[in-house]
Amino acid sequence: MEIKKGIGVSPGVVICTAVVLDAEDLVVPKRHVPAEELTREFERFGSSIASSVVDLTRLRDDVTGKHGKEIGGIFDFHLGILKDKSMITQVSKEIKTQSTTAEYAFTVVMRRYATTFSAMQDRYLSERVKDIYDIERRVLRHLIGEKHQDLLHLTQDVVVIAHDLLPSQTAALDRNRVKGFATDAGGRTSHTAIVARAMGIPAVVGLGNLTREVNGGDVVIIDGNAGVVIVNPDEDQLAEHRETEKRRLRMETQLATLVDLPAETLDGVIVSMQANIEFPAEIDDALSRGAQGIGLYRTEFLFLSSDVEPTEEDHYVAYAEALRRLKGRPLVIRTLDLGADKQSQHHQSNPERNPFLGDRSIRMCLHDIPMFKRQLRAIMRASVLGDVRIMFPMISTLMELRQAKMVLNDVMEELEDEGIAFRRDLPVGMMVEVPAAAIMATNFAKEVNFFSIGTNDLIQYTLAVDRTNEKVAGLFCPAHPSVLLLIRDIIRAGGRSGISVSVCGEMAGEPLYTLLLLGLGLNVFSMNGPDIPEVKKIIRSTTMEHAKTIARKVMSFDSERQVMHFLREETRKIIPEAF
Ligand code: PEP
Ligand code: MG
């Protein structure tokens, strides 16, 4: 039995059999394979070599055609290694004698080759070590990629253990079979975590080296509330976690009775409860939890769930579906926020050194106007089907906002020329998620119809903490007084200019911050559907006056610890069972 502590990013407890996904570029852990399953490992090894030979032959012929035989010949060395009988015998022997997986056996043999080559006196030969790593990665990609494929055809319930999962991989998990996941890497507001919360499956991230300690088939408890993973638990632990889960489900049932009631404070102030989604299919669930509309539609997931860029029609179909499900309720469509941890296929092969500070989001759209226009055309066409609002992400300068609005105007003119219907008065808003925009909120407020505060990025950029890095996850804190000052000022700036302000970062769905945000004057909250009932309960259990008093007190603190301690105590006074 092994207990590992990480970051609980999606609540709930699940007890289930593990499937382990290794990362291609990491040391592959040694896993034990029972004797009766070894034949399958030999077969997997054989087919990964065969597929790699096919890839390489195609690559060699292609490169030879374009650049000549000499360059193409580089791949003959790779092909030579893959067809080498001695290599194949060595790997087969490792699988058999060590009772291990094809990927582990192959890695052991490739490391042996690498050591031999790098020890060679001849410079040309010693440099071949890089080719060995390249060959290793290619074959592992086949072996490990095959397991990712297997995940799409599960026949029993599992929990997924992985070094990391891309948001797109998470979104593609079979919701009927994958009951939870745990990863070595990641932070609370990484998009992988956000997707898990939206899917409503328990998840823990930032576990360090969990993948080395779990074998496929092990029984695992994933406790997303406590941020704990227990590998091969004993009877007491099983009983304890089953009990915790029962308690949580009881509370959920109680909260479900609030669905049709307004988020109204005891002194009659009404707050709008909106949901965040990645896919239109999430809308029904969000509505069933009390969402009054969609405050953030992360449209980039349309991109991430496919290998090719969506067409204008793909965008339009998705937006039309969302509006059909919403039946007149509002839909805030955020334009593509690609980049950083939401890489498109194209960018994965061209990694940036500092992707969160790089060609991300609105910057990427303004660098690729045809792509941007395809999306804007689809949004405008969909604008006649319901209450559509458009929102630009990651705006950091007024010029950027103006450029984005100019492209939108161009699109409107094009549509007009083509005789296509659209709503010219559609509200245009922006995310305030970069400190530069937060500090200049008054200026920005004059040029948009609404603000939505993206606390996930606002915290990351204000505190200089990568939101996906488990090593600094302890520093990522919404309660930091600098972040709270920015939020307060954005809400004030919006209020003075008469535009609406919402918060759509994860902070909006964290019960710890509900009283504070309410007291700062926030009246639109947008969060993952499953978070709505608890936040609503807090709003319904307090008065605006009380929330304002709490906010005033919080703003007098100078440390995040004081803020969190105070808010925890105050929230518990209202709802003793909170947290
Ligand atoms: C945010 O940054 O808070 C936000 C809502 O956007 P995303 O999490 O998609 O970056
Ligand atoms: Mg953001």
PDB file of N, CA, C and O in Angstrom, residues 34 39 122 134 154 160 162 168 177 195 204 244 253 273 280 309 312-313 334 339 360 392 409 418 431 442 494 496 521:
ATOM      1  N   PRO A  34       2.389 -10.560 -15.877  1.00  0.00           N
ATOM      2  CA  PRO A  34       2.223 -11.978 -15.541  1.00  0.00           C
ATOM      3  C   PRO A  34       2.567 -12.886 -16.733  1.00  0.00           C
ATOM      4  O   PRO A  34       2.382 -12.486 -17.893  1.00  0.00           O
ATOM      5  N   THR A  39       3.049 -13.151 -24.055  1.00  0.00           N
ATOM      6  CA  THR A  39       2.918 -13.295 -25.514  1.00  0.00           C
ATOM      7  C   THR A  39       2.435 -11.985 -26.126  1.00  0.00           C
ATOM      8  O   THR A  39       2.898 -11.562 -27.183  1.00  0.00           O
ATOM      9  N   ASP A 122      35.632   7.159 -32.214  1.00  0.00           N
ATOM     10  CA  ASP A 122      35.316   7.810 -33.482  1.00  0.00           C
ATOM     11  C   ASP A 122      34.162   8.800 -33.285  1.00  0.00           C
ATOM     12  O   ASP A 122      33.080   8.417 -32.844  1.00  0.00           O
ATOM     13  N   ASP A 134      16.459   8.964 -30.851  1.00  0.00           N
ATOM     14  CA  ASP A 134      15.395   9.215 -31.809  1.00  0.00           C
ATOM     15  C   ASP A 134      14.644   7.914 -32.124  1.00  0.00           C
ATOM     16  O   ASP A 134      13.399   7.866 -32.142  1.00  0.00           O
ATOM     17  N   LEU A 154     -12.578   1.078 -24.099  1.00  0.00           N
ATOM     18  CA  LEU A 154     -12.546   0.366 -22.819  1.00  0.00           C
ATOM     19  C   LEU A 154     -13.782  -0.509 -22.648  1.00  0.00           C
ATOM     20  O   LEU A 154     -14.874  -0.140 -23.077  1.00  0.00           O
ATOM     21  N   VAL A 160      -7.416   6.399 -14.823  1.00  0.00           N
ATOM     22  CA  VAL A 160      -6.232   6.576 -15.665  1.00  0.00           C
ATOM     23  C   VAL A 160      -5.126   7.235 -14.850  1.00  0.00           C
ATOM     24  O   VAL A 160      -5.351   8.241 -14.178  1.00  0.00           O
ATOM     25  N   ALA A 162      -1.379   8.833 -15.369  1.00  0.00           N
ATOM     26  CA  ALA A 162      -0.513   9.275 -16.462  1.00  0.00           C
ATOM     27  C   ALA A 162       0.501  10.282 -15.950  1.00  0.00           C
ATOM     28  O   ALA A 162       0.286  10.894 -14.898  1.00  0.00           O
ATOM     29  N   SER A 168      -6.829  18.020 -24.425  1.00  0.00           N
ATOM     30  CA  SER A 168      -7.588  17.323 -25.470  1.00  0.00           C
ATOM     31  C   SER A 168      -7.693  15.829 -25.165  1.00  0.00           C
ATOM     32  O   SER A 168      -8.716  15.200 -25.409  1.00  0.00           O
ATOM     33  N   ARG A 177     -16.570   5.060 -18.984  1.00  0.00           N
ATOM     34  CA  ARG A 177     -15.642   4.068 -18.449  1.00  0.00           C
ATOM     35  C   ARG A 177     -14.548   4.641 -17.556  1.00  0.00           C
ATOM     36  O   ARG A 177     -14.097   3.975 -16.631  1.00  0.00           O
ATOM     37  N   VAL A 195     -11.026  20.495 -17.165  1.00  0.00           N
ATOM     38  CA  VAL A 195     -11.860  19.555 -17.926  1.00  0.00           C
ATOM     39  C   VAL A 195     -12.367  18.446 -17.000  1.00  0.00           C
ATOM     40  O   VAL A 195     -13.525  18.037 -17.070  1.00  0.00           O
ATOM     41  N   VAL A 204      -6.754  13.926  -9.238  1.00  0.00           N
ATOM     42  CA  VAL A 204      -5.668  14.477  -8.421  1.00  0.00           C
ATOM     43  C   VAL A 204      -4.477  14.668  -9.354  1.00  0.00           C
ATOM     44  O   VAL A 204      -4.169  13.779 -10.157  1.00  0.00           O
ATOM     45  N   THR A 244     -16.661   8.450   3.079  1.00  0.00           N
ATOM     46  CA  THR A 244     -16.494   9.862   2.676  1.00  0.00           C
ATOM     47  C   THR A 244     -17.316  10.147   1.427  1.00  0.00           C
ATOM     48  O   THR A 244     -17.976  11.182   1.314  1.00  0.00           O
ATOM     49  N   THR A 253     -27.067  15.615  -2.962  1.00  0.00           N
ATOM     50  CA  THR A 253     -28.514  15.422  -3.076  1.00  0.00           C
ATOM     51  C   THR A 253     -29.250  16.574  -2.402  1.00  0.00           C
ATOM     52  O   THR A 253     -30.235  17.100  -2.929  1.00  0.00           O
ATOM     53  N   MET A 273     -26.005  33.178 -12.189  1.00  0.00           N
ATOM     54  CA  MET A 273     -25.138  31.995 -12.128  1.00  0.00           C
ATOM     55  C   MET A 273     -24.972  31.443 -13.545  1.00  0.00           C
ATOM     56  O   MET A 273     -25.930  30.960 -14.149  1.00  0.00           O
ATOM     57  N   PRO A 280     -20.493  21.927 -26.446  1.00  0.00           N
ATOM     58  CA  PRO A 280     -21.940  22.178 -26.313  1.00  0.00           C
ATOM     59  C   PRO A 280     -22.654  21.060 -25.547  1.00  0.00           C
ATOM     60  O   PRO A 280     -23.633  21.322 -24.841  1.00  0.00           O
ATOM     61  N   GLU A 309      -7.680  21.792 -38.507  1.00  0.00           N
ATOM     62  CA  GLU A 309      -8.327  23.023 -38.062  1.00  0.00           C
ATOM     63  C   GLU A 309      -9.809  23.005 -38.431  1.00  0.00           C
ATOM     64  O   GLU A 309     -10.166  22.635 -39.551  1.00  0.00           O
ATOM     65  N   GLU A 312     -15.180  26.947 -41.030  1.00  0.00           N
ATOM     66  CA  GLU A 312     -16.214  27.892 -40.577  1.00  0.00           C
ATOM     67  C   GLU A 312     -17.488  27.111 -40.245  1.00  0.00           C
ATOM     68  O   GLU A 312     -18.167  27.385 -39.246  1.00  0.00           O
ATOM     69  N   GLU A 313     -17.782  26.112 -41.060  1.00  0.00           N
ATOM     70  CA  GLU A 313     -19.003  25.331 -40.857  1.00  0.00           C
ATOM     71  C   GLU A 313     -18.929  24.540 -39.539  1.00  0.00           C
ATOM     72  O   GLU A 313     -19.906  24.455 -38.802  1.00  0.00           O
ATOM     73  N   ARG A 334     -16.158  32.652 -26.317  1.00  0.00           N
ATOM     74  CA  ARG A 334     -14.811  33.233 -26.258  1.00  0.00           C
ATOM     75  C   ARG A 334     -14.055  32.796 -27.501  1.00  0.00           C
ATOM     76  O   ARG A 334     -14.034  31.619 -27.839  1.00  0.00           O
ATOM     77  N   GLY A 339      -2.793  27.799 -27.522  1.00  0.00           N
ATOM     78  CA  GLY A 339      -1.422  28.073 -27.110  1.00  0.00           C
ATOM     79  C   GLY A 339      -1.223  27.671 -25.672  1.00  0.00           C
ATOM     80  O   GLY A 339      -2.153  27.211 -25.002  1.00  0.00           O
ATOM     81  N   ARG A 360       0.128  33.231 -27.878  1.00  0.00           N
ATOM     82  CA  ARG A 360      -1.006  32.545 -27.298  1.00  0.00           C
ATOM     83  C   ARG A 360      -2.277  33.365 -27.532  1.00  0.00           C
ATOM     84  O   ARG A 360      -2.208  34.579 -27.635  1.00  0.00           O
ATOM     85  N   PHE A 392     -13.166  38.427 -26.269  1.00  0.00           N
ATOM     86  CA  PHE A 392     -11.776  38.229 -26.684  1.00  0.00           C
ATOM     87  C   PHE A 392     -10.912  37.900 -25.462  1.00  0.00           C
ATOM     88  O   PHE A 392     -10.986  38.596 -24.445  1.00  0.00           O
ATOM     89  N   ASN A 409     -15.331  43.879 -37.384  1.00  0.00           N
ATOM     90  CA  ASN A 409     -16.060  44.783 -38.291  1.00  0.00           C
ATOM     91  C   ASN A 409     -15.900  44.366 -39.741  1.00  0.00           C
ATOM     92  O   ASN A 409     -16.863  44.389 -40.520  1.00  0.00           O
ATOM     93  N   GLU A 418     -22.350  39.836 -48.633  1.00  0.00           N
ATOM     94  CA  GLU A 418     -22.802  38.526 -49.124  1.00  0.00           C
ATOM     95  C   GLU A 418     -24.284  38.285 -48.847  1.00  0.00           C
ATOM     96  O   GLU A 418     -24.821  37.234 -49.160  1.00  0.00           O
ATOM     97  N   MET A 431     -11.860  39.327 -21.811  1.00  0.00           N
ATOM     98  CA  MET A 431     -11.379  38.737 -20.576  1.00  0.00           C
ATOM     99  C   MET A 431     -10.398  39.730 -19.974  1.00  0.00           C
ATOM    100  O   MET A 431      -9.562  40.285 -20.688  1.00  0.00           O
ATOM    101  N   THR A 442     -10.145  50.861 -16.395  1.00  0.00           N
ATOM    102  CA  THR A 442     -10.998  52.012 -16.697  1.00  0.00           C
ATOM    103  C   THR A 442     -10.924  52.361 -18.183  1.00  0.00           C
ATOM    104  O   THR A 442     -11.940  52.659 -18.816  1.00  0.00           O
ATOM    105  N   GLY A 494     -15.554  48.556 -13.916  1.00  0.00           N
ATOM    106  CA  GLY A 494     -16.709  48.131 -14.713  1.00  0.00           C
ATOM    107  C   GLY A 494     -17.963  48.823 -14.225  1.00  0.00           C
ATOM    108  O   GLY A 494     -18.756  49.357 -15.023  1.00  0.00           O
ATOM    109  N   ARG A 496     -18.316  51.654 -12.587  1.00  0.00           N
ATOM    110  CA  ARG A 496     -18.347  53.096 -12.891  1.00  0.00           C
ATOM    111  C   ARG A 496     -18.691  53.355 -14.354  1.00  0.00           C
ATOM    112  O   ARG A 496     -19.304  54.353 -14.697  1.00  0.00           O
ATOM    113  N   GLY A 521     -18.895  43.212  -4.843  1.00  0.00           N
ATOM    114  CA  GLY A 521     -19.872  43.734  -5.796  1.00  0.00           C
ATOM    115  C   GLY A 521     -20.048  42.876  -7.034  1.00  0.00           C
ATOM    116  O   GLY A 521     -20.704  43.301  -7.995  1.00  0.00           O
TER     117      GLY A 521
END
